[in-house]
């Protein structure tokens, strides 16, 4: 029987469509909260976020790299060239850009690398297996011969392990924030050291973010706990609500006043579990300029809930982040502490000390100017240097100087090199600015690796991965931006005008998950179908914004 070409094309398209939907729904199912009613799926490249930035950034681009990026993501060079008025003979170009984000299950947000380095424990090779961040703690627990609370099935990875009963003195996990494959593919000559490690590690080339949302807090909680958001309850960087006609944003782990709600992390981390098992003898260090990352990797420290501690007394681990007011490393003393050797670092003094040698274009006049431009500092070479120097100093003072590496209790260190994320948001991961930060990050990873080799020989494991990727800048993909405030306002039109300021049919929303306010809907005679239809009809620049709007039942069936 002959099959016509149009029918064959339609059949192939339907298979592709089913494939992306199946994968998207699987990630959503692993991430649903108890009161999630709706899952939102934007069209590819569209950005659904709190708001675009007030200020724009002047970014610089190479024509050759931009053409390669556009080709990889099936975007048009001719359209971009016309939109930007980019002349063919201009090899470089500058463009004012605003903001990009990451939260979807599309490949630009979810395709990440994983390196597992440790010749005594891993068989080197490039592995094609699909692997999630959640597998990492279970892989490490196997090496430690430890019955981990959140252990998942890793039998398909048996082939990567060597047979040995020896335990590493130290396990270091480096997260290169926003370091998805999209960043490396955009700048293939900018990470020679990381590229060389592919041959010296168990390298997973098809690793993937297996949850919604592809956000910093969620990815770091995955790497730390080995559990999915449906279990950890760490499912977004922030949660949005509507109150008195205003959008309210609550960051994850934010408690009342100056407190942190660490109980929101509803699973033990590997570090929590390992530390408690050994009566707090292992050293646990977790460092990132953003608290949501440091916390997700290390866990609860001294604030470990009693349901997990089971009568044992947890201790205060070294978990810290940057304070934008004091310009120092800071922490939450009810649960954590900062190494004395790291307390000395002051961001402004560090900037002054390295100003003569750093090649960064970032400049400030004084401390107040740095406070105002903190995010630009975090997107600069200074942040890369500070991250690397601080974590080496912490390892030296808290492990090596105290001979903790000789006590046969494996220590755990987590560090996020986050300048790649800041520069990606500000300038776009496609930019020359991002290329430079990737190069500096690669050099800093090499310094950390050399430091570990010098002090631990072959008795350490190094894990390198990412928490997520990111979408291309909307100015490059020519895609749409929808703010949460606009979203609430549009759905507010389902209500009588006099009620729109103080009521909403939405109880809470993130970037992918939405909980309905059933009481408000009942009071005003609004059905779930009406809400869904309203969302489906939302447009930006006369184009529909959401590709799919799934009910909970559609995700779980």
Coordinates of C-alpha atoms in Angstrom, one line a residue:
X1 CA 0.0 0.0 0.0
X2 CA 1.4 3.4 -1.0
X3 CA 1.3 6.2 1.5
X4 CA 1.1 9.8 0.2
X5 CA 3.9 12.2 1.1
X6 CA 1.6 14.6 3.0
X7 CA 0.2 11.8 5.1
X8 CA 3.7 10.6 5.9
X9 CA 4.8 14.1 6.9
X10 CA 1.7 14.5 9.1
X11 CA 2.4 11.1 10.7
X12 CA 6.1 12.1 11.5
X13 CA 5.0 15.5 12.8
X14 CA 2.4 13.8 15.1
X15 CA 5.2 11.5 16.5
X16 CA 7.4 14.5 17.2
X17 CA 4.5 16.4 18.8
X18 CA 3.6 13.4 21.0
X19 CA 7.3 13.0 22.0
X20 CA 7.7 16.6 23.3
X21 CA 4.3 16.5 25.1
X22 CA 5.1 13.2 26.7
X23 CA 8.4 14.4 28.0
X24 CA 6.9 17.7 29.2
X25 CA 4.1 16.0 31.0
X26 CA 6.5 13.5 32.6
X27 CA 8.5 16.4 34.1
X28 CA 5.4 18.2 35.2
X29 CA 4.1 15.0 36.9
X30 CA 7.3 14.7 38.9
X31 CA 6.8 18.4 40.0
X32 CA 3.1 18.8 40.8
X33 CA 2.3 20.3 44.1
X34 CA -0.7 19.1 46.1
X35 CA -2.9 22.0 45.1
X36 CA -1.6 22.5 41.5
X37 CA -4.6 22.7 39.2
X38 CA -3.1 23.8 35.9
X39 CA 0.2 23.5 34.0
X40 CA 1.1 26.2 31.6
X41 CA 3.3 25.6 28.5
X42 CA 4.4 28.6 26.5
X43 CA 5.3 28.5 22.9
X44 CA 9.1 27.9 22.4
X45 CA 11.3 30.9 23.3
X46 CA 8.4 32.9 25.0
X47 CA 9.3 34.3 28.4
X48 CA 6.7 34.3 31.2
X49 CA 8.3 36.1 34.2
X50 CA 7.6 38.6 36.9
X51 CA 8.7 41.6 34.8
X52 CA 11.2 42.8 32.3
X53 CA 14.0 44.9 33.7
X54 CA 13.6 48.7 33.9
X55 CA 17.1 49.1 32.5
X56 CA 18.4 47.7 29.2
X57 CA 21.9 46.3 28.6
X58 CA 24.1 46.9 25.6
X59 CA 25.3 43.5 24.5
X60 CA 27.9 42.5 21.9
X61 CA 27.6 39.7 19.4
X62 CA 29.7 37.9 16.9
X63 CA 27.9 37.3 13.5
X64 CA 29.5 33.8 13.2
X65 CA 28.3 32.7 16.7
X66 CA 24.9 34.2 16.2
X67 CA 24.4 32.4 12.9
X68 CA 25.4 29.1 14.5
X69 CA 23.0 29.7 17.5
X70 CA 20.1 30.5 15.2
X71 CA 20.8 27.4 13.1
X72 CA 20.9 25.2 16.2
X73 CA 17.5 26.5 17.4
X74 CA 15.8 26.7 14.0
X75 CA 15.6 30.5 14.0
X76 CA 16.0 32.7 11.0
X77 CA 19.2 34.8 10.3
X78 CA 17.4 36.7 7.6
X79 CA 14.6 37.8 10.0
X80 CA 17.1 38.7 12.7
X81 CA 19.3 40.6 10.3
X82 CA 16.3 42.6 9.1
X83 CA 15.0 43.3 12.6
X84 CA 18.4 44.4 13.9
X85 CA 19.4 46.2 10.7
X86 CA 22.6 44.1 10.8
X87 CA 24.7 44.4 7.6
X88 CA 26.2 41.3 6.2
X89 CA 29.7 42.7 6.2
X90 CA 29.5 43.6 10.0
X91 CA 31.3 40.8 11.8
X92 CA 30.4 42.1 15.2
X93 CA 27.3 44.0 16.3
X94 CA 25.9 45.6 19.5
X95 CA 22.3 45.5 20.5
X96 CA 20.3 46.8 23.5
X97 CA 18.6 43.8 25.1
X98 CA 16.4 43.4 28.2
X99 CA 15.9 40.0 29.8
X100 CA 15.8 36.3 29.3
X101 CA 14.7 33.5 31.6
X102 CA 14.6 29.7 32.1
X103 CA 11.7 27.5 33.4
X104 CA 10.4 25.3 30.6
X105 CA 11.0 21.8 29.5
X106 CA 12.4 22.8 26.1
X107 CA 15.9 21.7 25.3
X108 CA 17.5 25.1 25.6
X109 CA 16.4 25.1 29.3
X110 CA 17.0 21.4 30.1
X111 CA 19.9 20.0 28.2
X112 CA 22.9 20.0 30.6
X113 CA 26.3 18.2 30.9
X114 CA 27.4 16.0 33.8
X115 CA 31.0 15.2 34.5
X116 CA 31.9 12.6 37.2
X117 CA 35.6 12.7 37.9
X118 CA 37.4 10.2 40.0
X119 CA 39.5 7.5 38.4
X120 CA 39.3 5.3 41.5
X121 CA 35.6 5.1 41.3
X122 CA 34.4 5.8 37.7
X123 CA 35.1 4.3 34.4
X124 CA 36.0 7.1 32.0
X125 CA 33.9 7.4 28.9
X126 CA 31.3 9.4 27.1
X127 CA 27.9 8.0 28.0
X128 CA 24.8 8.5 26.0
X129 CA 22.4 7.5 28.8
X130 CA 19.6 9.9 29.8
X131 CA 20.3 11.0 33.4
X132 CA 18.8 13.6 35.7
X133 CA 20.3 15.8 38.4
X134 CA 18.4 13.7 40.9
X135 CA 20.6 10.7 40.1
X136 CA 23.7 12.4 41.3
X137 CA 23.2 11.9 45.1
X138 CA 22.3 8.2 44.6
X139 CA 25.4 7.7 42.5
X140 CA 27.6 9.2 45.2
X141 CA 25.8 7.3 48.0
X142 CA 26.7 4.1 46.2
X143 CA 30.4 5.0 46.3
X144 CA 30.0 5.8 50.0
X145 CA 28.2 2.5 50.5
X146 CA 25.5 4.6 52.2
X147 CA 21.8 3.9 52.5
X148 CA 20.6 7.3 51.4
X149 CA 17.1 8.4 52.4
X150 CA 16.1 9.5 48.9
X151 CA 17.8 6.7 47.0
X152 CA 16.5 6.1 43.5
X153 CA 17.2 3.3 41.1
X154 CA 20.6 3.7 39.4
X155 CA 21.2 0.1 38.2
X156 CA 21.3 1.2 34.6
X157 CA 24.5 3.1 35.5
X158 CA 26.3 0.0 36.9
X159 CA 28.7 0.2 33.9
X160 CA 30.3 3.5 35.1
X161 CA 31.5 2.1 38.4
X162 CA 34.8 0.5 39.2
X163 CA 35.0 -2.2 41.9
X164 CA 36.5 -0.8 45.0
X165 CA 35.7 -0.4 48.7
X166 CA 37.9 2.7 49.1
X167 CA 36.1 5.9 49.9
X168 CA 37.0 9.4 48.7
X169 CA 38.4 11.9 51.3
X170 CA 36.4 14.6 49.7
X171 CA 33.5 15.0 47.2
X172 CA 33.3 18.4 45.5
X173 CA 30.3 19.4 43.4
X174 CA 30.6 22.4 41.1
X175 CA 27.4 23.8 39.6
X176 CA 28.0 26.1 36.6
X177 CA 24.8 28.1 36.8
X178 CA 22.9 28.5 33.5
X179 CA 25.7 26.3 32.1
X180 CA 23.4 24.2 29.9
X181 CA 24.6 22.8 26.6
X182 CA 23.3 25.9 24.8
X183 CA 26.1 28.0 26.4
X184 CA 28.9 25.6 25.4
X185 CA 27.5 25.1 21.9
X186 CA 27.3 28.9 21.5
X187 CA 31.0 29.4 22.4
X188 CA 32.8 26.1 21.5
X189 CA 36.4 27.6 21.9
X190 CA 35.8 29.1 25.3
X191 CA 36.1 26.1 27.7
X192 CA 39.2 24.1 26.8
X193 CA 39.7 22.7 30.3
X194 CA 36.1 21.4 30.7
X195 CA 36.3 20.0 27.2
X196 CA 39.5 18.1 28.1
X197 CA 37.7 16.6 31.1
X198 CA 35.3 14.7 28.9
X199 CA 38.1 12.2 28.3
X200 CA 39.0 12.1 32.0
X201 CA 35.6 11.4 33.4
X202 CA 32.3 9.6 33.2
X203 CA 30.8 12.2 31.0
X204 CA 27.0 12.2 30.3
X205 CA 26.3 14.1 27.1
X206 CA 22.5 13.6 27.3
X207 CA 21.9 14.7 30.8
X208 CA 18.6 16.6 31.3
X209 CA 16.7 18.7 33.8
X210 CA 13.9 16.2 34.6
X211 CA 11.5 18.6 36.4
X212 CA 9.5 21.8 36.2
X213 CA 10.7 24.4 36.6
X214 CA 14.2 24.8 35.2
X215 CA 15.1 27.2 37.9
X216 CA 18.1 27.8 40.3
X217 CA 16.3 26.8 43.5
X218 CA 14.8 23.7 41.9
X219 CA 17.9 22.5 40.2
X220 CA 20.1 22.9 43.3
X221 CA 17.5 21.1 45.5
X222 CA 17.6 18.3 42.9
X223 CA 21.4 18.1 43.1
X224 CA 21.4 18.2 46.8
X225 CA 18.5 16.0 47.7
X226 CA 18.1 13.6 44.8
X227 CA 14.4 14.1 44.9
X228 CA 11.9 15.7 42.5
X229 CA 9.8 18.8 43.3
X230 CA 6.7 16.8 44.0
X231 CA 8.6 15.5 47.0
X232 CA 10.9 18.4 47.9
X233 CA 8.3 21.1 47.5
X234 CA 11.1 23.2 46.0
X235 CA 9.4 23.8 42.7
X236 CA 10.2 27.4 41.7
X237 CA 12.4 30.4 42.6
X238 CA 9.4 32.3 43.7
X239 CA 5.6 32.1 44.1
X240 CA 3.3 34.9 42.9
X241 CA 0.0 36.0 44.4
X242 CA -2.4 39.0 44.0
X243 CA -3.2 41.3 46.9
X244 CA -4.9 44.7 46.9
X245 CA -4.4 45.1 43.1
X246 CA -0.7 44.4 43.3
X247 CA 1.5 41.4 42.3
X248 CA 3.2 39.9 45.4
X249 CA 6.4 37.8 44.9
X250 CA 7.6 35.5 47.7
X251 CA 11.1 33.9 47.2
X252 CA 11.5 30.3 48.1
X253 CA 12.7 29.7 51.7
X254 CA 11.6 33.2 52.8
X255 CA 10.1 33.2 56.2
X256 CA 8.6 35.9 58.4
X257 CA 10.8 38.9 59.0
X258 CA 14.5 37.9 58.8
X259 CA 13.8 34.2 59.2
X260 CA 14.2 31.5 56.6
X261 CA 11.5 28.8 56.1
X262 CA 13.9 25.9 55.7
X263 CA 11.1 23.4 56.3
X264 CA 10.0 24.2 52.7
X265 CA 12.8 21.9 51.6
X266 CA 10.7 18.8 52.4
X267 CA 13.5 16.2 52.0
X268 CA 16.9 15.6 53.5
X269 CA 19.9 16.4 51.4
X270 CA 22.6 13.8 51.0
X271 CA 24.8 16.1 53.1
X272 CA 22.1 16.2 55.8
X273 CA 21.8 12.5 55.9
X274 CA 25.5 11.7 55.6
X275 CA 26.5 14.3 58.3
X276 CA 23.9 13.0 60.7
X277 CA 24.8 9.4 60.2
X278 CA 28.4 10.2 61.2
X279 CA 27.4 12.3 64.2
X280 CA 28.3 15.6 62.5
X281 CA 32.0 14.6 61.9
X282 CA 32.1 15.3 58.1
X283 CA 32.6 18.8 57.0
X284 CA 29.8 20.2 54.9
X285 CA 30.4 23.4 52.9
X286 CA 28.0 25.0 50.4
X287 CA 28.7 28.3 48.7
X288 CA 26.8 30.4 46.2
X289 CA 26.1 34.1 46.0
X290 CA 22.4 33.2 46.0
X291 CA 21.0 31.7 49.2
X292 CA 18.4 29.5 47.3
X293 CA 21.3 27.6 45.7
X294 CA 23.5 27.2 48.8
X295 CA 20.5 25.9 50.8
X296 CA 19.3 23.5 48.2
X297 CA 22.6 21.7 47.9
X298 CA 23.6 21.5 51.5
X299 CA 20.2 21.1 53.1
X300 CA 19.0 22.2 56.6
X301 CA 22.1 22.4 58.7
X302 CA 21.2 22.8 62.4
X303 CA 17.5 23.5 61.5
X304 CA 17.0 19.9 60.2
X305 CA 13.3 19.1 61.0
X306 CA 12.8 16.5 63.8
X307 CA 11.0 14.2 61.5
X308 CA 14.3 13.7 59.7
X309 CA 16.8 13.9 62.6
X310 CA 15.1 11.1 64.5
X311 CA 16.4 12.1 67.9
X312 CA 19.9 13.0 66.7
X313 CA 21.3 16.5 67.1
X314 CA 22.3 18.1 63.8
X315 CA 25.0 20.7 63.6
X316 CA 25.6 24.1 62.0
X317 CA 27.2 23.4 58.5
X318 CA 29.1 26.0 56.5
X319 CA 26.4 27.4 54.2
X320 CA 26.7 31.0 53.0
X321 CA 25.8 33.5 50.3
X322 CA 26.4 37.2 49.5
X323 CA 24.8 40.0 51.4
X324 CA 24.0 42.9 49.1
X325 CA 24.1 45.5 51.9
X326 CA 27.2 44.5 53.8
X327 CA 29.0 43.2 50.6
X328 CA 30.2 40.2 52.5
X329 CA 29.5 36.5 52.7
X330 CA 26.5 36.0 55.0
X331 CA 24.4 33.2 56.4
X332 CA 21.4 32.3 58.6
X333 CA 22.9 31.7 62.0
X334 CA 19.9 29.7 63.2
X335 CA 21.0 26.9 60.9
X336 CA 24.4 27.6 59.4
X337 CA 27.8 29.4 59.8
X338 CA 30.4 31.0 57.6
X339 CA 34.1 29.9 57.8
X340 CA 36.2 32.4 59.6
X341 CA 38.6 32.4 56.7
X342 CA 35.8 33.5 54.3
X343 CA 34.4 36.2 56.6
X344 CA 37.4 38.3 55.6
X345 CA 36.1 38.8 52.1
X346 CA 34.5 42.1 51.3
X347 CA 33.3 42.6 47.7
X348 CA 34.4 46.2 47.4
X349 CA 37.8 45.5 48.8
X350 CA 38.1 42.4 46.6
X351 CA 37.2 44.6 43.6
X352 CA 39.9 47.1 44.5
X353 CA 42.5 44.4 45.1
X354 CA 42.0 42.8 41.7
X355 CA 41.2 45.8 39.6
X356 CA 44.7 46.1 38.3
X357 CA 44.9 42.5 37.0
X358 CA 41.3 41.6 36.1
X359 CA 40.4 42.2 32.6
X360 CA 36.8 43.0 33.5
X361 CA 35.1 46.1 32.2
X362 CA 33.0 46.4 35.3
X363 CA 33.8 49.6 37.3
X364 CA 32.4 51.3 40.3
X365 CA 33.2 54.6 42.1
X366 CA 32.7 53.5 45.7
X367 CA 30.9 51.0 48.0
X368 CA 27.5 52.6 47.4
X369 CA 28.0 52.3 43.7
X370 CA 28.8 48.6 44.0
X371 CA 25.7 48.1 46.1
X372 CA 23.7 49.7 43.3
X373 CA 25.5 47.6 40.6
X374 CA 25.7 44.4 42.5
X375 CA 24.1 42.3 39.8
X376 CA 26.7 43.6 37.3
X377 CA 29.5 42.7 39.7
X378 CA 28.0 39.2 39.9
X379 CA 28.0 39.0 36.1
X380 CA 31.7 40.0 36.0
X381 CA 35.1 38.3 36.2
X382 CA 35.4 39.6 39.8
X383 CA 32.6 37.2 40.9
X384 CA 34.2 34.3 39.2
X385 CA 37.5 35.0 40.9
X386 CA 35.8 35.6 44.3
X387 CA 33.9 32.3 44.1
X388 CA 37.0 30.3 43.3
X389 CA 39.2 31.9 45.9
X390 CA 36.6 31.7 48.6
X391 CA 35.9 28.0 48.2
X392 CA 39.6 27.1 48.1
X393 CA 40.1 29.1 51.3
X394 CA 37.2 27.4 53.0
X395 CA 38.5 23.9 52.1
X396 CA 42.0 24.8 53.2
X397 CA 40.9 26.3 56.6
X398 CA 38.1 23.9 57.5
X399 CA 39.3 20.6 56.1
X400 CA 43.1 20.6 55.4
X401 CA 44.3 22.8 58.3
X402 CA 42.3 20.7 60.7
X403 CA 43.3 17.4 59.2
X404 CA 39.6 16.5 58.6
X405 CA 40.6 14.8 55.4
X406 CA 42.5 12.2 57.4
X407 CA 39.5 11.1 59.6
X408 CA 38.1 8.6 57.1
X409 CA 34.8 10.5 57.0
X410 CA 34.2 11.8 53.5
X411 CA 33.7 15.6 53.5
X412 CA 31.3 17.3 51.1
X413 CA 31.7 20.6 49.4
X414 CA 29.3 22.4 47.0
X415 CA 30.1 25.5 45.1
X416 CA 28.1 27.3 42.4
X417 CA 29.9 29.4 39.9
X418 CA 27.0 31.7 39.2
X419 CA 28.5 34.5 37.1
X420 CA 27.5 32.6 34.0
X421 CA 23.8 32.9 35.1
X422 CA 24.1 36.7 35.9
X423 CA 25.7 37.5 32.6
X424 CA 23.2 35.3 30.8
X425 CA 20.3 37.2 32.2
X426 CA 21.9 40.6 31.7
X427 CA 23.6 40.2 28.3
X428 CA 22.3 36.9 27.0
X429 CA 24.3 33.7 26.9
X430 CA 24.7 34.3 23.1
X431 CA 26.8 37.5 23.8
X432 CA 30.5 38.1 23.7
X433 CA 30.2 39.1 27.4
X434 CA 28.9 35.6 28.2
X435 CA 31.7 34.1 26.1
X436 CA 34.3 35.9 28.3
X437 CA 32.7 34.8 31.5
X438 CA 32.5 31.2 30.3
X439 CA 36.3 31.4 29.5
X440 CA 37.0 32.8 33.0
X441 CA 34.8 30.2 34.6
X442 CA 36.6 27.4 32.8
X443 CA 39.9 28.8 34.1
X444 CA 38.5 28.9 37.6
X445 CA 37.4 25.3 37.4
X446 CA 40.9 24.4 36.3
X447 CA 42.3 26.2 39.4
X448 CA 39.9 24.3 41.7
X449 CA 40.8 21.0 40.0
X450 CA 44.6 21.7 40.4
X451 CA 44.0 22.7 44.0
X452 CA 42.3 19.4 44.7
X453 CA 44.9 17.3 42.9
X454 CA 47.7 19.1 44.9
X455 CA 46.1 18.5 48.3
X456 CA 44.1 15.3 47.8
X457 CA 46.0 13.4 45.1
X458 CA 43.5 10.9 43.6
X459 CA 41.4 10.7 46.8
X460 CA 38.6 13.0 45.7
X461 CA 35.6 13.0 43.5
X462 CA 34.7 16.1 41.4
X463 CA 31.2 16.4 40.0
X464 CA 30.5 19.2 37.5
X465 CA 27.1 20.0 36.2
X466 CA 24.5 22.8 35.7
X467 CA 21.2 23.6 37.3
X468 CA 19.5 24.6 34.0
X469 CA 20.1 26.3 30.7
X470 CA 18.2 29.3 29.4
X471 CA 16.1 30.7 26.5
X472 CA 17.7 32.9 23.9
X473 CA 17.2 36.6 24.4
X474 CA 13.8 37.5 23.0
X475 CA 15.5 40.1 20.9
X476 CA 17.3 37.2 19.2
X477 CA 14.5 34.7 19.0
X478 CA 12.0 37.5 18.2
X479 CA 9.7 35.9 20.7
X480 CA 7.3 37.4 23.3
X481 CA 7.4 38.4 26.9
X482 CA 4.4 38.1 29.3
X483 CA 4.6 39.5 32.8
X484 CA 2.8 38.0 35.8
X485 CA 1.1 41.3 36.6
X486 CA -0.4 41.4 33.1
X487 CA -1.4 37.7 33.5
X488 CA -3.3 38.5 36.8
X489 CA -4.9 41.6 35.2
X490 CA -6.1 39.6 32.2
X491 CA -7.6 36.8 34.3
X492 CA -9.1 39.5 36.5
X493 CA -11.5 40.4 33.7
X494 CA -13.4 37.3 34.5
X495 CA -14.5 39.0 37.7
X496 CA -16.8 42.0 38.2
X497 CA -14.8 45.2 37.9
X498 CA -15.3 46.2 41.5
X499 CA -13.8 42.9 42.8
X500 CA -10.7 42.8 40.7
X501 CA -8.5 44.6 43.1
X502 CA -9.0 42.3 46.1
X503 CA -9.9 39.0 44.4
X504 CA -8.3 36.7 41.9
X505 CA -9.3 33.3 40.4
X506 CA -5.7 32.4 40.9
X507 CA -4.6 31.4 44.4
X508 CA -0.9 31.2 43.4
X509 CA 1.2 30.8 40.3
X510 CA 4.8 30.2 39.4
X511 CA 6.0 30.1 35.8
X512 CA 4.5 26.7 35.0
X513 CA 2.1 25.7 37.8
X514 CA -1.1 27.4 38.8
X515 CA -3.4 26.9 41.8
X516 CA -7.0 28.0 41.4
X517 CA -8.9 30.0 44.1
X518 CA -12.0 27.8 44.1
X519 CA -13.8 30.0 46.7
X520 CA -13.5 33.1 44.5
X521 CA -14.6 31.0 41.4
X522 CA -17.6 29.6 43.3
X523 CA -18.7 33.0 44.6
X524 CA -18.6 34.5 41.1
X525 CA -19.9 31.5 39.1
X526 CA -16.7 31.0 37.2
X527 CA -15.7 27.5 36.0
X528 CA -12.3 25.9 35.5
X529 CA -13.0 25.7 31.8
X530 CA -13.6 29.4 31.6
X531 CA -10.3 30.1 33.3
X532 CA -8.5 27.8 30.9
X533 CA -10.1 29.3 27.9
X534 CA -9.2 32.7 29.0
X535 CA -5.5 31.7 29.4
X536 CA -5.5 30.0 26.0
X537 CA -6.8 33.3 24.4
X538 CA -4.0 35.4 25.9
X539 CA -1.9 37.0 23.1
X540 CA 1.2 39.1 22.9
X541 CA 1.9 41.1 19.7
X542 CA -1.2 39.5 18.3
X543 CA 0.2 36.0 18.7
X544 CA -1.0 33.3 21.2
X545 CA 1.4 33.0 24.1
X546 CA 0.6 29.6 25.5
X547 CA 1.0 26.5 23.5
X548 CA -0.8 24.2 25.9
X549 CA -2.8 24.7 29.1
X550 CA -3.1 21.3 30.8
X551 CA -5.4 20.4 33.7
X552 CA -3.9 18.3 36.5
X553 CA -5.8 15.3 35.2
X554 CA -4.3 15.7 31.7
X555 CA -0.8 15.6 33.3
X556 CA -1.4 12.7 35.6
X557 CA -3.4 10.3 33.4

